[in-house]
CSV table of C-alpha atoms in Angstrom, one decimal:
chain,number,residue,atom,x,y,z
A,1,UNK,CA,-3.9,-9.6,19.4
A,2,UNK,CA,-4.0,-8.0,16.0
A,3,UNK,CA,-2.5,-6.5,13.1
A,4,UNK,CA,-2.1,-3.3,14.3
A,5,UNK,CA,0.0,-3.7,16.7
A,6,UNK,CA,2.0,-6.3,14.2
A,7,UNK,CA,4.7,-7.6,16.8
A,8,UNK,CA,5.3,-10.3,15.1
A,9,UNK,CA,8.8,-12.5,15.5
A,10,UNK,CA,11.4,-11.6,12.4
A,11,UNK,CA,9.7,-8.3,11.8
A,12,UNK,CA,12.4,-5.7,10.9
A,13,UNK,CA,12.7,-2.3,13.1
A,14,UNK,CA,13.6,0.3,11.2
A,15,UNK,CA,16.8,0.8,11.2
A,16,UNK,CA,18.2,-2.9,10.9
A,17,UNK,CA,18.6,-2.6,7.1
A,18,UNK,CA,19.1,-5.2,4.8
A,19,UNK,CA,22.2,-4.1,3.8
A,20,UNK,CA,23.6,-4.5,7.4
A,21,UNK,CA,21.8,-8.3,7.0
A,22,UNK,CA,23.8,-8.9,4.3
A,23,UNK,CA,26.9,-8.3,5.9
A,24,UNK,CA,25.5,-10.1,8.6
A,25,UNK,CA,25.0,-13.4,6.4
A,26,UNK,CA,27.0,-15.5,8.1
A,27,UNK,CA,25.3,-15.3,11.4
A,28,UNK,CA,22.7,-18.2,12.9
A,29,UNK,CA,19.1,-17.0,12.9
A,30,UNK,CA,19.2,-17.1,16.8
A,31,UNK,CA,22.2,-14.8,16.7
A,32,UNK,CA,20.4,-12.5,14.4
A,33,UNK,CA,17.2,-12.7,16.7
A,34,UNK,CA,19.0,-11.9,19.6
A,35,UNK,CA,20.3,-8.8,17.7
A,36,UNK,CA,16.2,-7.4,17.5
A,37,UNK,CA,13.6,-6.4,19.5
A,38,UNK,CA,10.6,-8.5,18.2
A,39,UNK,CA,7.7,-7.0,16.6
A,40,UNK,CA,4.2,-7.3,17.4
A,41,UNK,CA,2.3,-10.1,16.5
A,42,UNK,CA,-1.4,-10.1,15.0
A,43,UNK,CA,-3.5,-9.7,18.0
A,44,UNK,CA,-0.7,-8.1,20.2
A,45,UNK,CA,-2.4,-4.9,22.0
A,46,UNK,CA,0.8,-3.0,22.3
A,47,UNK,CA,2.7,-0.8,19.8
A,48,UNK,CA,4.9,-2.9,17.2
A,49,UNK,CA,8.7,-1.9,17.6
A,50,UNK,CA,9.7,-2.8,13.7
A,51,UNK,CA,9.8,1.0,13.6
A,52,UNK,CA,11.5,2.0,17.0
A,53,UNK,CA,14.8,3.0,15.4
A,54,UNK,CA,13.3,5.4,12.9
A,55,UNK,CA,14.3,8.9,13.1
A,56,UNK,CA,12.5,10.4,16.1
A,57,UNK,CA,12.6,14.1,15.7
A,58,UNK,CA,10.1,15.9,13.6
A,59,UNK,CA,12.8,18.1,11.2
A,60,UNK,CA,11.3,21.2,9.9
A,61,UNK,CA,10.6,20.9,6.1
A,62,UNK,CA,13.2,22.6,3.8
A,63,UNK,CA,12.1,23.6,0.2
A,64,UNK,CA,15.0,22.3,-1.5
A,65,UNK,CA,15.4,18.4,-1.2
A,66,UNK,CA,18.8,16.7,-1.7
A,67,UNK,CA,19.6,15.3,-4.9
A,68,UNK,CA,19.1,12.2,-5.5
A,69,UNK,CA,21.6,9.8,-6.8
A,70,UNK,CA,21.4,8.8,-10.8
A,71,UNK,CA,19.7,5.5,-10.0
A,72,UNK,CA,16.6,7.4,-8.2
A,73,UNK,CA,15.6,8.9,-11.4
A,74,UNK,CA,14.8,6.3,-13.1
A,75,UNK,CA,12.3,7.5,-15.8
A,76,UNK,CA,9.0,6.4,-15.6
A,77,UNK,CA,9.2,4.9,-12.1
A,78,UNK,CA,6.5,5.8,-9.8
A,79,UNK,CA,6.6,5.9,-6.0
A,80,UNK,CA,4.8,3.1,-3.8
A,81,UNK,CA,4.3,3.8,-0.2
A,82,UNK,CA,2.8,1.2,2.5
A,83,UNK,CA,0.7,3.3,4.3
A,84,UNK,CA,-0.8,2.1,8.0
A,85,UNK,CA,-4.9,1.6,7.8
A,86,UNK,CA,-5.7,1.0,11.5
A,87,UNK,CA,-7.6,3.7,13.2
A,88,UNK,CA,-4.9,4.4,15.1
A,89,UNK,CA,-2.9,5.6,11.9
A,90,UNK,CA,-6.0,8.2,10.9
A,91,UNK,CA,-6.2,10.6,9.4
A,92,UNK,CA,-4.1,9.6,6.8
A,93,UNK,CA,-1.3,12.5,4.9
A,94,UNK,CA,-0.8,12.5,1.3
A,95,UNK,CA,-3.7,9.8,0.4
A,96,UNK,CA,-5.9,11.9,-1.6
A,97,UNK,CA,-2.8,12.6,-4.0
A,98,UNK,CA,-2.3,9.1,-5.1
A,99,UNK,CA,-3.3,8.2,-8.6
A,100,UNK,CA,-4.0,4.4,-7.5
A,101,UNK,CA,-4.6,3.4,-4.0
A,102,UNK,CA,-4.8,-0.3,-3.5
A,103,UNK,CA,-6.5,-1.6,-0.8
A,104,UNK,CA,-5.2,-5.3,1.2
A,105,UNK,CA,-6.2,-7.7,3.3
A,106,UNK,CA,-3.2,-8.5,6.2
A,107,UNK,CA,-2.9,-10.4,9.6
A,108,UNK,CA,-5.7,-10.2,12.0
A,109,UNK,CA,-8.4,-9.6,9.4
A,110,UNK,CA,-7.4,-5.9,8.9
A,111,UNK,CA,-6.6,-3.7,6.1
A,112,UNK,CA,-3.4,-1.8,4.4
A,113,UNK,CA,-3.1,0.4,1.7
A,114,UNK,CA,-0.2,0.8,-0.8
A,115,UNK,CA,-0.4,4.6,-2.6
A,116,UNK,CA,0.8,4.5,-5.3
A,117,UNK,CA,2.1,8.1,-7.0
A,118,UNK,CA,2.9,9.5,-10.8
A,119,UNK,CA,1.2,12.5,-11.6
A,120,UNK,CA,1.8,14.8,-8.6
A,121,UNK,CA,4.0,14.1,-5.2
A,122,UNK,CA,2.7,15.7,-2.1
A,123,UNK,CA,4.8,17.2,0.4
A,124,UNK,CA,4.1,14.7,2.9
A,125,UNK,CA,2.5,10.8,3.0
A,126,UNK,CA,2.0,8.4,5.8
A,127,UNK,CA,2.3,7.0,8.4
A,128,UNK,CA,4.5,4.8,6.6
A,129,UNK,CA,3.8,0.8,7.8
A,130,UNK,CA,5.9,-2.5,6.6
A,131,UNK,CA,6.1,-4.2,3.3
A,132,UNK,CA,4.2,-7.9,2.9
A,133,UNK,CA,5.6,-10.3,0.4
A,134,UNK,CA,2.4,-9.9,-2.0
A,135,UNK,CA,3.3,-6.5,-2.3
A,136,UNK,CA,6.1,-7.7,-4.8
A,137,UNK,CA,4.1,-9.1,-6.9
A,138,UNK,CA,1.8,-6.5,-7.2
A,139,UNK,CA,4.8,-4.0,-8.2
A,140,UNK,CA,6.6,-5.8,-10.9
A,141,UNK,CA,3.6,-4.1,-13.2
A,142,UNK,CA,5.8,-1.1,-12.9
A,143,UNK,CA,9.6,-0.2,-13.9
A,144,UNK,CA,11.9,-0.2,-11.4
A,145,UNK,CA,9.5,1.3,-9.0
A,146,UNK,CA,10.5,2.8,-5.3
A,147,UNK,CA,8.7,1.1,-2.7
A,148,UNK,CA,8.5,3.6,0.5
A,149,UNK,CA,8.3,1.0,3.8
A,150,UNK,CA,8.8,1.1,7.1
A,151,UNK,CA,10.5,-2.4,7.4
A,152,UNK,CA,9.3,-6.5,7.1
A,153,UNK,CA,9.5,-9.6,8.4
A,154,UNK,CA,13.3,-10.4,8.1
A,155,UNK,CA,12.8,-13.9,5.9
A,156,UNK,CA,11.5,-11.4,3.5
A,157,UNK,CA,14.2,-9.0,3.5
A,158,UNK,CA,16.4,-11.1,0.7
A,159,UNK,CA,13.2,-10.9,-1.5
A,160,UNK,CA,12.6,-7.4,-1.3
A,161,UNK,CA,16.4,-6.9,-1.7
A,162,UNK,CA,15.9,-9.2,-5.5
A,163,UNK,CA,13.1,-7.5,-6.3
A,164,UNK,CA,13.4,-5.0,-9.1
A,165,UNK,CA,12.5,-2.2,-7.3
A,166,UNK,CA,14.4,0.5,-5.1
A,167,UNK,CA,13.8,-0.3,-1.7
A,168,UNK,CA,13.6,3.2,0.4
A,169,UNK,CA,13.2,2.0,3.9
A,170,UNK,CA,14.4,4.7,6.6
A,171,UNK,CA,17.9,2.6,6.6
A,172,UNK,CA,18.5,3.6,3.1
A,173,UNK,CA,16.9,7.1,3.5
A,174,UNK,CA,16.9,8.3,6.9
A,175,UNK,CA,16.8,11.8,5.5
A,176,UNK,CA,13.3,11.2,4.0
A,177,UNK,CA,11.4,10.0,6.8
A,178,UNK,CA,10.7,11.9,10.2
A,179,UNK,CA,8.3,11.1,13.7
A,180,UNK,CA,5.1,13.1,13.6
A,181,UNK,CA,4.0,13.9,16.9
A,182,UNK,CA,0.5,13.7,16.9
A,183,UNK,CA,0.2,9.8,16.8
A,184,UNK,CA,1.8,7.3,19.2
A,185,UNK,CA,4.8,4.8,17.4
A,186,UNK,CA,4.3,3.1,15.5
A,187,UNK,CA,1.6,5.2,13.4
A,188,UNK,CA,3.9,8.0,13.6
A,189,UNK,CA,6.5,7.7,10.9
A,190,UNK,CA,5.7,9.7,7.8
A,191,UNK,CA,8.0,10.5,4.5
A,192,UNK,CA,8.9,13.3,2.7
A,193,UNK,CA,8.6,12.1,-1.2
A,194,UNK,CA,10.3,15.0,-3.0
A,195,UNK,CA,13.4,13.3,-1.0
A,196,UNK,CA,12.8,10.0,-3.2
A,197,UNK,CA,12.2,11.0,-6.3
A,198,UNK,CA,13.1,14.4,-8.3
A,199,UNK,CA,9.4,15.5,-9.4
A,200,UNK,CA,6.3,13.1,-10.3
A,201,UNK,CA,7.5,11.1,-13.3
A,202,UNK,CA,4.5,11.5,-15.2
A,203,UNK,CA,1.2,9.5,-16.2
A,204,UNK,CA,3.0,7.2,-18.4
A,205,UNK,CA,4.6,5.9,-15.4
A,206,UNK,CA,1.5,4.1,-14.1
A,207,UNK,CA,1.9,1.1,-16.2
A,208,UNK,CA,-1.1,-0.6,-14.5
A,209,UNK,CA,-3.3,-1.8,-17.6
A,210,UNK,CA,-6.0,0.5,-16.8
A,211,UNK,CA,-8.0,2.7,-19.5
A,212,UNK,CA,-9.4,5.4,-19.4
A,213,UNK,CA,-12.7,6.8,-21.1
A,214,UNK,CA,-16.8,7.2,-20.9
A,215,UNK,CA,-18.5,4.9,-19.2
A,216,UNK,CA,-19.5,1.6,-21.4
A,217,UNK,CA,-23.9,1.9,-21.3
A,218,UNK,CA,-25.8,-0.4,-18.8
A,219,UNK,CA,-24.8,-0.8,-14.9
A,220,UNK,CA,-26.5,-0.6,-12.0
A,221,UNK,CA,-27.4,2.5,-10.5
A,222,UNK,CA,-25.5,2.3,-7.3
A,223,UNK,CA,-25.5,4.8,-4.3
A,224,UNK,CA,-23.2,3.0,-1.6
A,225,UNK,CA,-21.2,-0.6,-1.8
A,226,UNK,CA,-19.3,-2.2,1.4
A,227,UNK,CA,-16.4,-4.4,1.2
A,228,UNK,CA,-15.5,-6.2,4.1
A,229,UNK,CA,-12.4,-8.1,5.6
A,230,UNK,CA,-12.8,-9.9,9.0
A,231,UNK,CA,-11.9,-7.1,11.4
A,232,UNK,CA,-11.7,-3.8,8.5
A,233,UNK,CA,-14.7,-2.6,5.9
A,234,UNK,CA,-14.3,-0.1,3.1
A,235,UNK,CA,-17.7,1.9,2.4
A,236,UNK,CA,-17.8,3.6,-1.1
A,237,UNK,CA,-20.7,6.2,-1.2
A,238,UNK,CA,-21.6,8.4,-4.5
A,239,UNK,CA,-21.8,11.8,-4.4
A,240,UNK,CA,-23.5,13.0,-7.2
A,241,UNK,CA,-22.3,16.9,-6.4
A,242,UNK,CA,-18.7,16.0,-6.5
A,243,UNK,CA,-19.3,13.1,-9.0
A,244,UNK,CA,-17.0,11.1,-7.0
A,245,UNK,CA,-17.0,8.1,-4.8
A,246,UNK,CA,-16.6,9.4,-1.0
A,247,UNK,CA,-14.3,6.8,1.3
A,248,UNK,CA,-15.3,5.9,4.8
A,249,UNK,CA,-13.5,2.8,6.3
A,250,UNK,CA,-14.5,1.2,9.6
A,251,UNK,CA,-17.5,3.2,9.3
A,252,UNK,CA,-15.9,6.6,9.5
A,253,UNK,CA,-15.7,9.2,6.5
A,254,UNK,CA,-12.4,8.7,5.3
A,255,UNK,CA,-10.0,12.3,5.3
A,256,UNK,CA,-6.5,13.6,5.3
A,257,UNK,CA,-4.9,15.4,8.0
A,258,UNK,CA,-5.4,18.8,5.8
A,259,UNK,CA,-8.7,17.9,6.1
A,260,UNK,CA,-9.8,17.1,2.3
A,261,UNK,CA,-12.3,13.8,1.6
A,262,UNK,CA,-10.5,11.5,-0.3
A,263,UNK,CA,-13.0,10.6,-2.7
A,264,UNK,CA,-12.1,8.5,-6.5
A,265,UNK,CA,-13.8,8.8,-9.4
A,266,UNK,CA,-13.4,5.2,-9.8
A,267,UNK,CA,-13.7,2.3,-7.8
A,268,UNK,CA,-12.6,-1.4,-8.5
A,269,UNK,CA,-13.9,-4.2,-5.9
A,270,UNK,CA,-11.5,-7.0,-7.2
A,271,UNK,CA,-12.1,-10.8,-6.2
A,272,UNK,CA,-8.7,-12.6,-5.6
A,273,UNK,CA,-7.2,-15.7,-4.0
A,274,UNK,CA,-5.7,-14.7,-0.9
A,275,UNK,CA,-4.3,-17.8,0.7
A,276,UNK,CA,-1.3,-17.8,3.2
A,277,UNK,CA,2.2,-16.8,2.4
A,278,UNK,CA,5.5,-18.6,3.8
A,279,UNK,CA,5.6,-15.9,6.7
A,280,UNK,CA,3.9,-15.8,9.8
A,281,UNK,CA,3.8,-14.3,13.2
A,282,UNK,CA,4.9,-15.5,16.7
A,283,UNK,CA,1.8,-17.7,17.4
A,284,UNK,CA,2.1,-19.2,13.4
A,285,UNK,CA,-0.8,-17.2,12.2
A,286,UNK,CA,0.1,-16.8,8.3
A,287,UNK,CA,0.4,-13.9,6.9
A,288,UNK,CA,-2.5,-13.4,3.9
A,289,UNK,CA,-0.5,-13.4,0.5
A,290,UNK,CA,-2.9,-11.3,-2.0
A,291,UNK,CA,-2.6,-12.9,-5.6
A,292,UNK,CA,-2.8,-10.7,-7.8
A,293,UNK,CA,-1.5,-12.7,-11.4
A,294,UNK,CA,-4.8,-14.3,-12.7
A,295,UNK,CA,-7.8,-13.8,-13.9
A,296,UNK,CA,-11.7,-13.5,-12.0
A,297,UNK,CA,-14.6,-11.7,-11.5
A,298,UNK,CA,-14.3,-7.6,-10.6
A,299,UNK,CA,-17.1,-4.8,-10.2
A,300,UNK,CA,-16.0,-1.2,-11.5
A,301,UNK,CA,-18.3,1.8,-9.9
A,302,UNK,CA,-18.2,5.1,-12.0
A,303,UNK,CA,-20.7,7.7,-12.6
A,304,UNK,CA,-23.1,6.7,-9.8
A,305,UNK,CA,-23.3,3.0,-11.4
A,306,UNK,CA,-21.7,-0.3,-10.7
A,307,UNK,CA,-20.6,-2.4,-13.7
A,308,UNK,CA,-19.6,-6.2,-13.6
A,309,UNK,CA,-16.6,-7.0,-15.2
A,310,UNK,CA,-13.8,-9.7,-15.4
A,311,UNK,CA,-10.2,-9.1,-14.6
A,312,UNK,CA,-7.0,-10.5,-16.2
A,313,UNK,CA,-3.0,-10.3,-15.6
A,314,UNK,CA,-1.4,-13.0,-17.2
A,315,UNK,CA,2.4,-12.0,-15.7
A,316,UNK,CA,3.3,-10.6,-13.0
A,317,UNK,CA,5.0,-8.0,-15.7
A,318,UNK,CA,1.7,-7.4,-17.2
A,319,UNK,CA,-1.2,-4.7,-16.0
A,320,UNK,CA,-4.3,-5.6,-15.2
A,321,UNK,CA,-6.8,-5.3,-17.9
A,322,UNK,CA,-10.8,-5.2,-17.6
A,323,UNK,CA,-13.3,-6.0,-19.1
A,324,UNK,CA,-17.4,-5.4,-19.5
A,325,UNK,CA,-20.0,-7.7,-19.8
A,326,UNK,CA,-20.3,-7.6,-23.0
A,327,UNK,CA,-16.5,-8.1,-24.0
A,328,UNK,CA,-15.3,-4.5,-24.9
A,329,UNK,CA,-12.2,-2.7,-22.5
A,330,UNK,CA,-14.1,-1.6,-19.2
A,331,UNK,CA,-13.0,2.2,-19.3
A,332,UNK,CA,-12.3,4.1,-16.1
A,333,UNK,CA,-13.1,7.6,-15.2
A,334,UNK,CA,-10.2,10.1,-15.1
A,335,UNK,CA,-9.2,10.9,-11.6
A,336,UNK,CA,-7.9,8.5,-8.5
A,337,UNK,CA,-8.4,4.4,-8.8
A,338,UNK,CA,-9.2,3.0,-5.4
A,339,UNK,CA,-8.6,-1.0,-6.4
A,340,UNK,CA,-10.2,-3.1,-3.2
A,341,UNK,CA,-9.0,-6.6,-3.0
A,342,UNK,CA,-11.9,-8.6,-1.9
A,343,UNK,CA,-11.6,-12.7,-1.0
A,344,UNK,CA,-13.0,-14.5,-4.3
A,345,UNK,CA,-16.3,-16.2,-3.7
């Protein structure tokens, strides 16, 4: 059973919101079981169900979104979408857009991705997967940002609901989220980001303690680096034409559905504790909780070189800063961050 399938017990369809939950308080857990169909598990070989009750058509796109209430517009908040990583799920809509794309470990050994956007918001991004409770941590970095998810394992639900961010789950927004029809549910649910957020807030947005400038002297010239999780593997190659990192995962070059190689200018392979959260599946398998407050060891490829480099966020309100060997700021290139969260030696 694995991860992609992600039938696990507790885990949220889409449409079970946590507003409804809350109304629901008073119920038993069993009652409130009863009320769901249960998700996949990690390992399961079947499609997951925690997005069964998400809208099913495929609307035709309008040009004019609807407005979106005062608290969606929220200056300086970017969008953060959960966005599904198994191959099931690719090609991938909207990744190359992101100005950040982190990359996690989750059940089963396999990968997700959280996009994260503030510059420019494409028409389309997904297919839109569930939230894990890492994923909170990892946001408070940002104000009041909108985390785009396709549901999550219901003990998480009141955390999510605490968190300061605006939750935008297919519940709250059912008007921003359609069915593609090219992929089986569940890697079939995208969103339509211009019905989140007004227009791209704006660099200033991406409060995530990076900097940006030339590259510091030294490194290693570096023409390909591999990451790898137990069942999932992230392949950065450099391509001196387009000065840019290209993306394959699982071994295959890594594109959109439009057809365009996603491919950073920078990327970070960043060692972290990842240890088991509270949450787990139907068999008990924990579900990997990704620290991300901290300090370690981090590599930072640019311009064809790799650079080693230490890492520090002191709060989870804080950015992440880096820095070189030799103790000055580790600069990035200007263009997309891929940030790679690899299991700390």
């Amino acid at each position: 059973m694995s991860a992609q399938s992600e039938k696990q017990t507790g885990v949220v369809r889409v449409g079970t919101g946590h507003r409804a939950r809350r109304r629901r308080a008073t119920l038993t857990v069993a009652a409130l079981a009863a009320s769901l169909t249960v998700s996949l598990t990690a390992g399961c070989t079947h499609h997951g169900r925690q997005d069964d009750r998400a809208p099913q058509h495929t609307p035709t796109p309008t040009s004019q979104a609807p407005t979106p209430t005062p608290s969606v517009t929220a200056a300086g908040s970017p969008l953060a979408v959960k966005i599904d990583n198994v191959s099931a799920a690719r090609p991938q809509t909207g990744l190359d857009a992101a100005d950040v794309v982190y990359a996690e470990q989750v059940e089963g050994g396999l990968s997700r991705l959280m996009a994260v956007y503030a510059t420019r918001l494409p028409q389309t991004v997904g297919p839109v997967r569930s939230a894990r409770e890492s994923d909170l941590e990892l946001l408070r970095q940002f104000h009041r940002p909108t985390l785009a998810f396709s549901g999550a394992q219901h003990k998480l639900l009141p955390l999510i609901d605490k968190a300061p961010l605006r939750a935008e789950s297919p519940d709250e927004a059912p008007a921003a989220y359609y069915r593609g029809t090219g992929k089986a549910a569940p890697h079939n649910l995208y969103l339509h980001p211009a019905k989140l957020l007004p227009s791209a807030p704006g660099k200033a947005a991406l409060t995530t303690g990076f900097r940006y400038g030339p590259a510091p002297s030294g490194g290693t010239p570096t023409t390909s680096r591999t990451v790898r999780y137990p069942a999932a593997r992230f392949t950065f190659t450099w391509s001196a034409e387009r000065h840019r990192w290209l993306v394959a995962m699982d071994g295959t070059p890594t594109v959109t559905t439009d057809g365009a190689r996603v491919a950073p200018a920078t990327v970070v392979v960043q060692y972290v504790r990842i240890r088991s959260s509270r949450y787990h599946d139907v068999l008990g398998n924990h579900t990997p909780y990704t620290e991300t407050v901290g300090s370690g060891k981090a590599q930072v490829l640019r311009d064809g070189r790799s650079f080693d480099a230490s890492w520090s966020r002191p709060a989870a309100t804080d950015g992440t800063t880096f820095t070189a060997a030799d103790g000055s700021r580790m600069d990035f290139a200007d263009g997309q961050v891929w940030v790679v969260f690899a299991p700390a030696p």
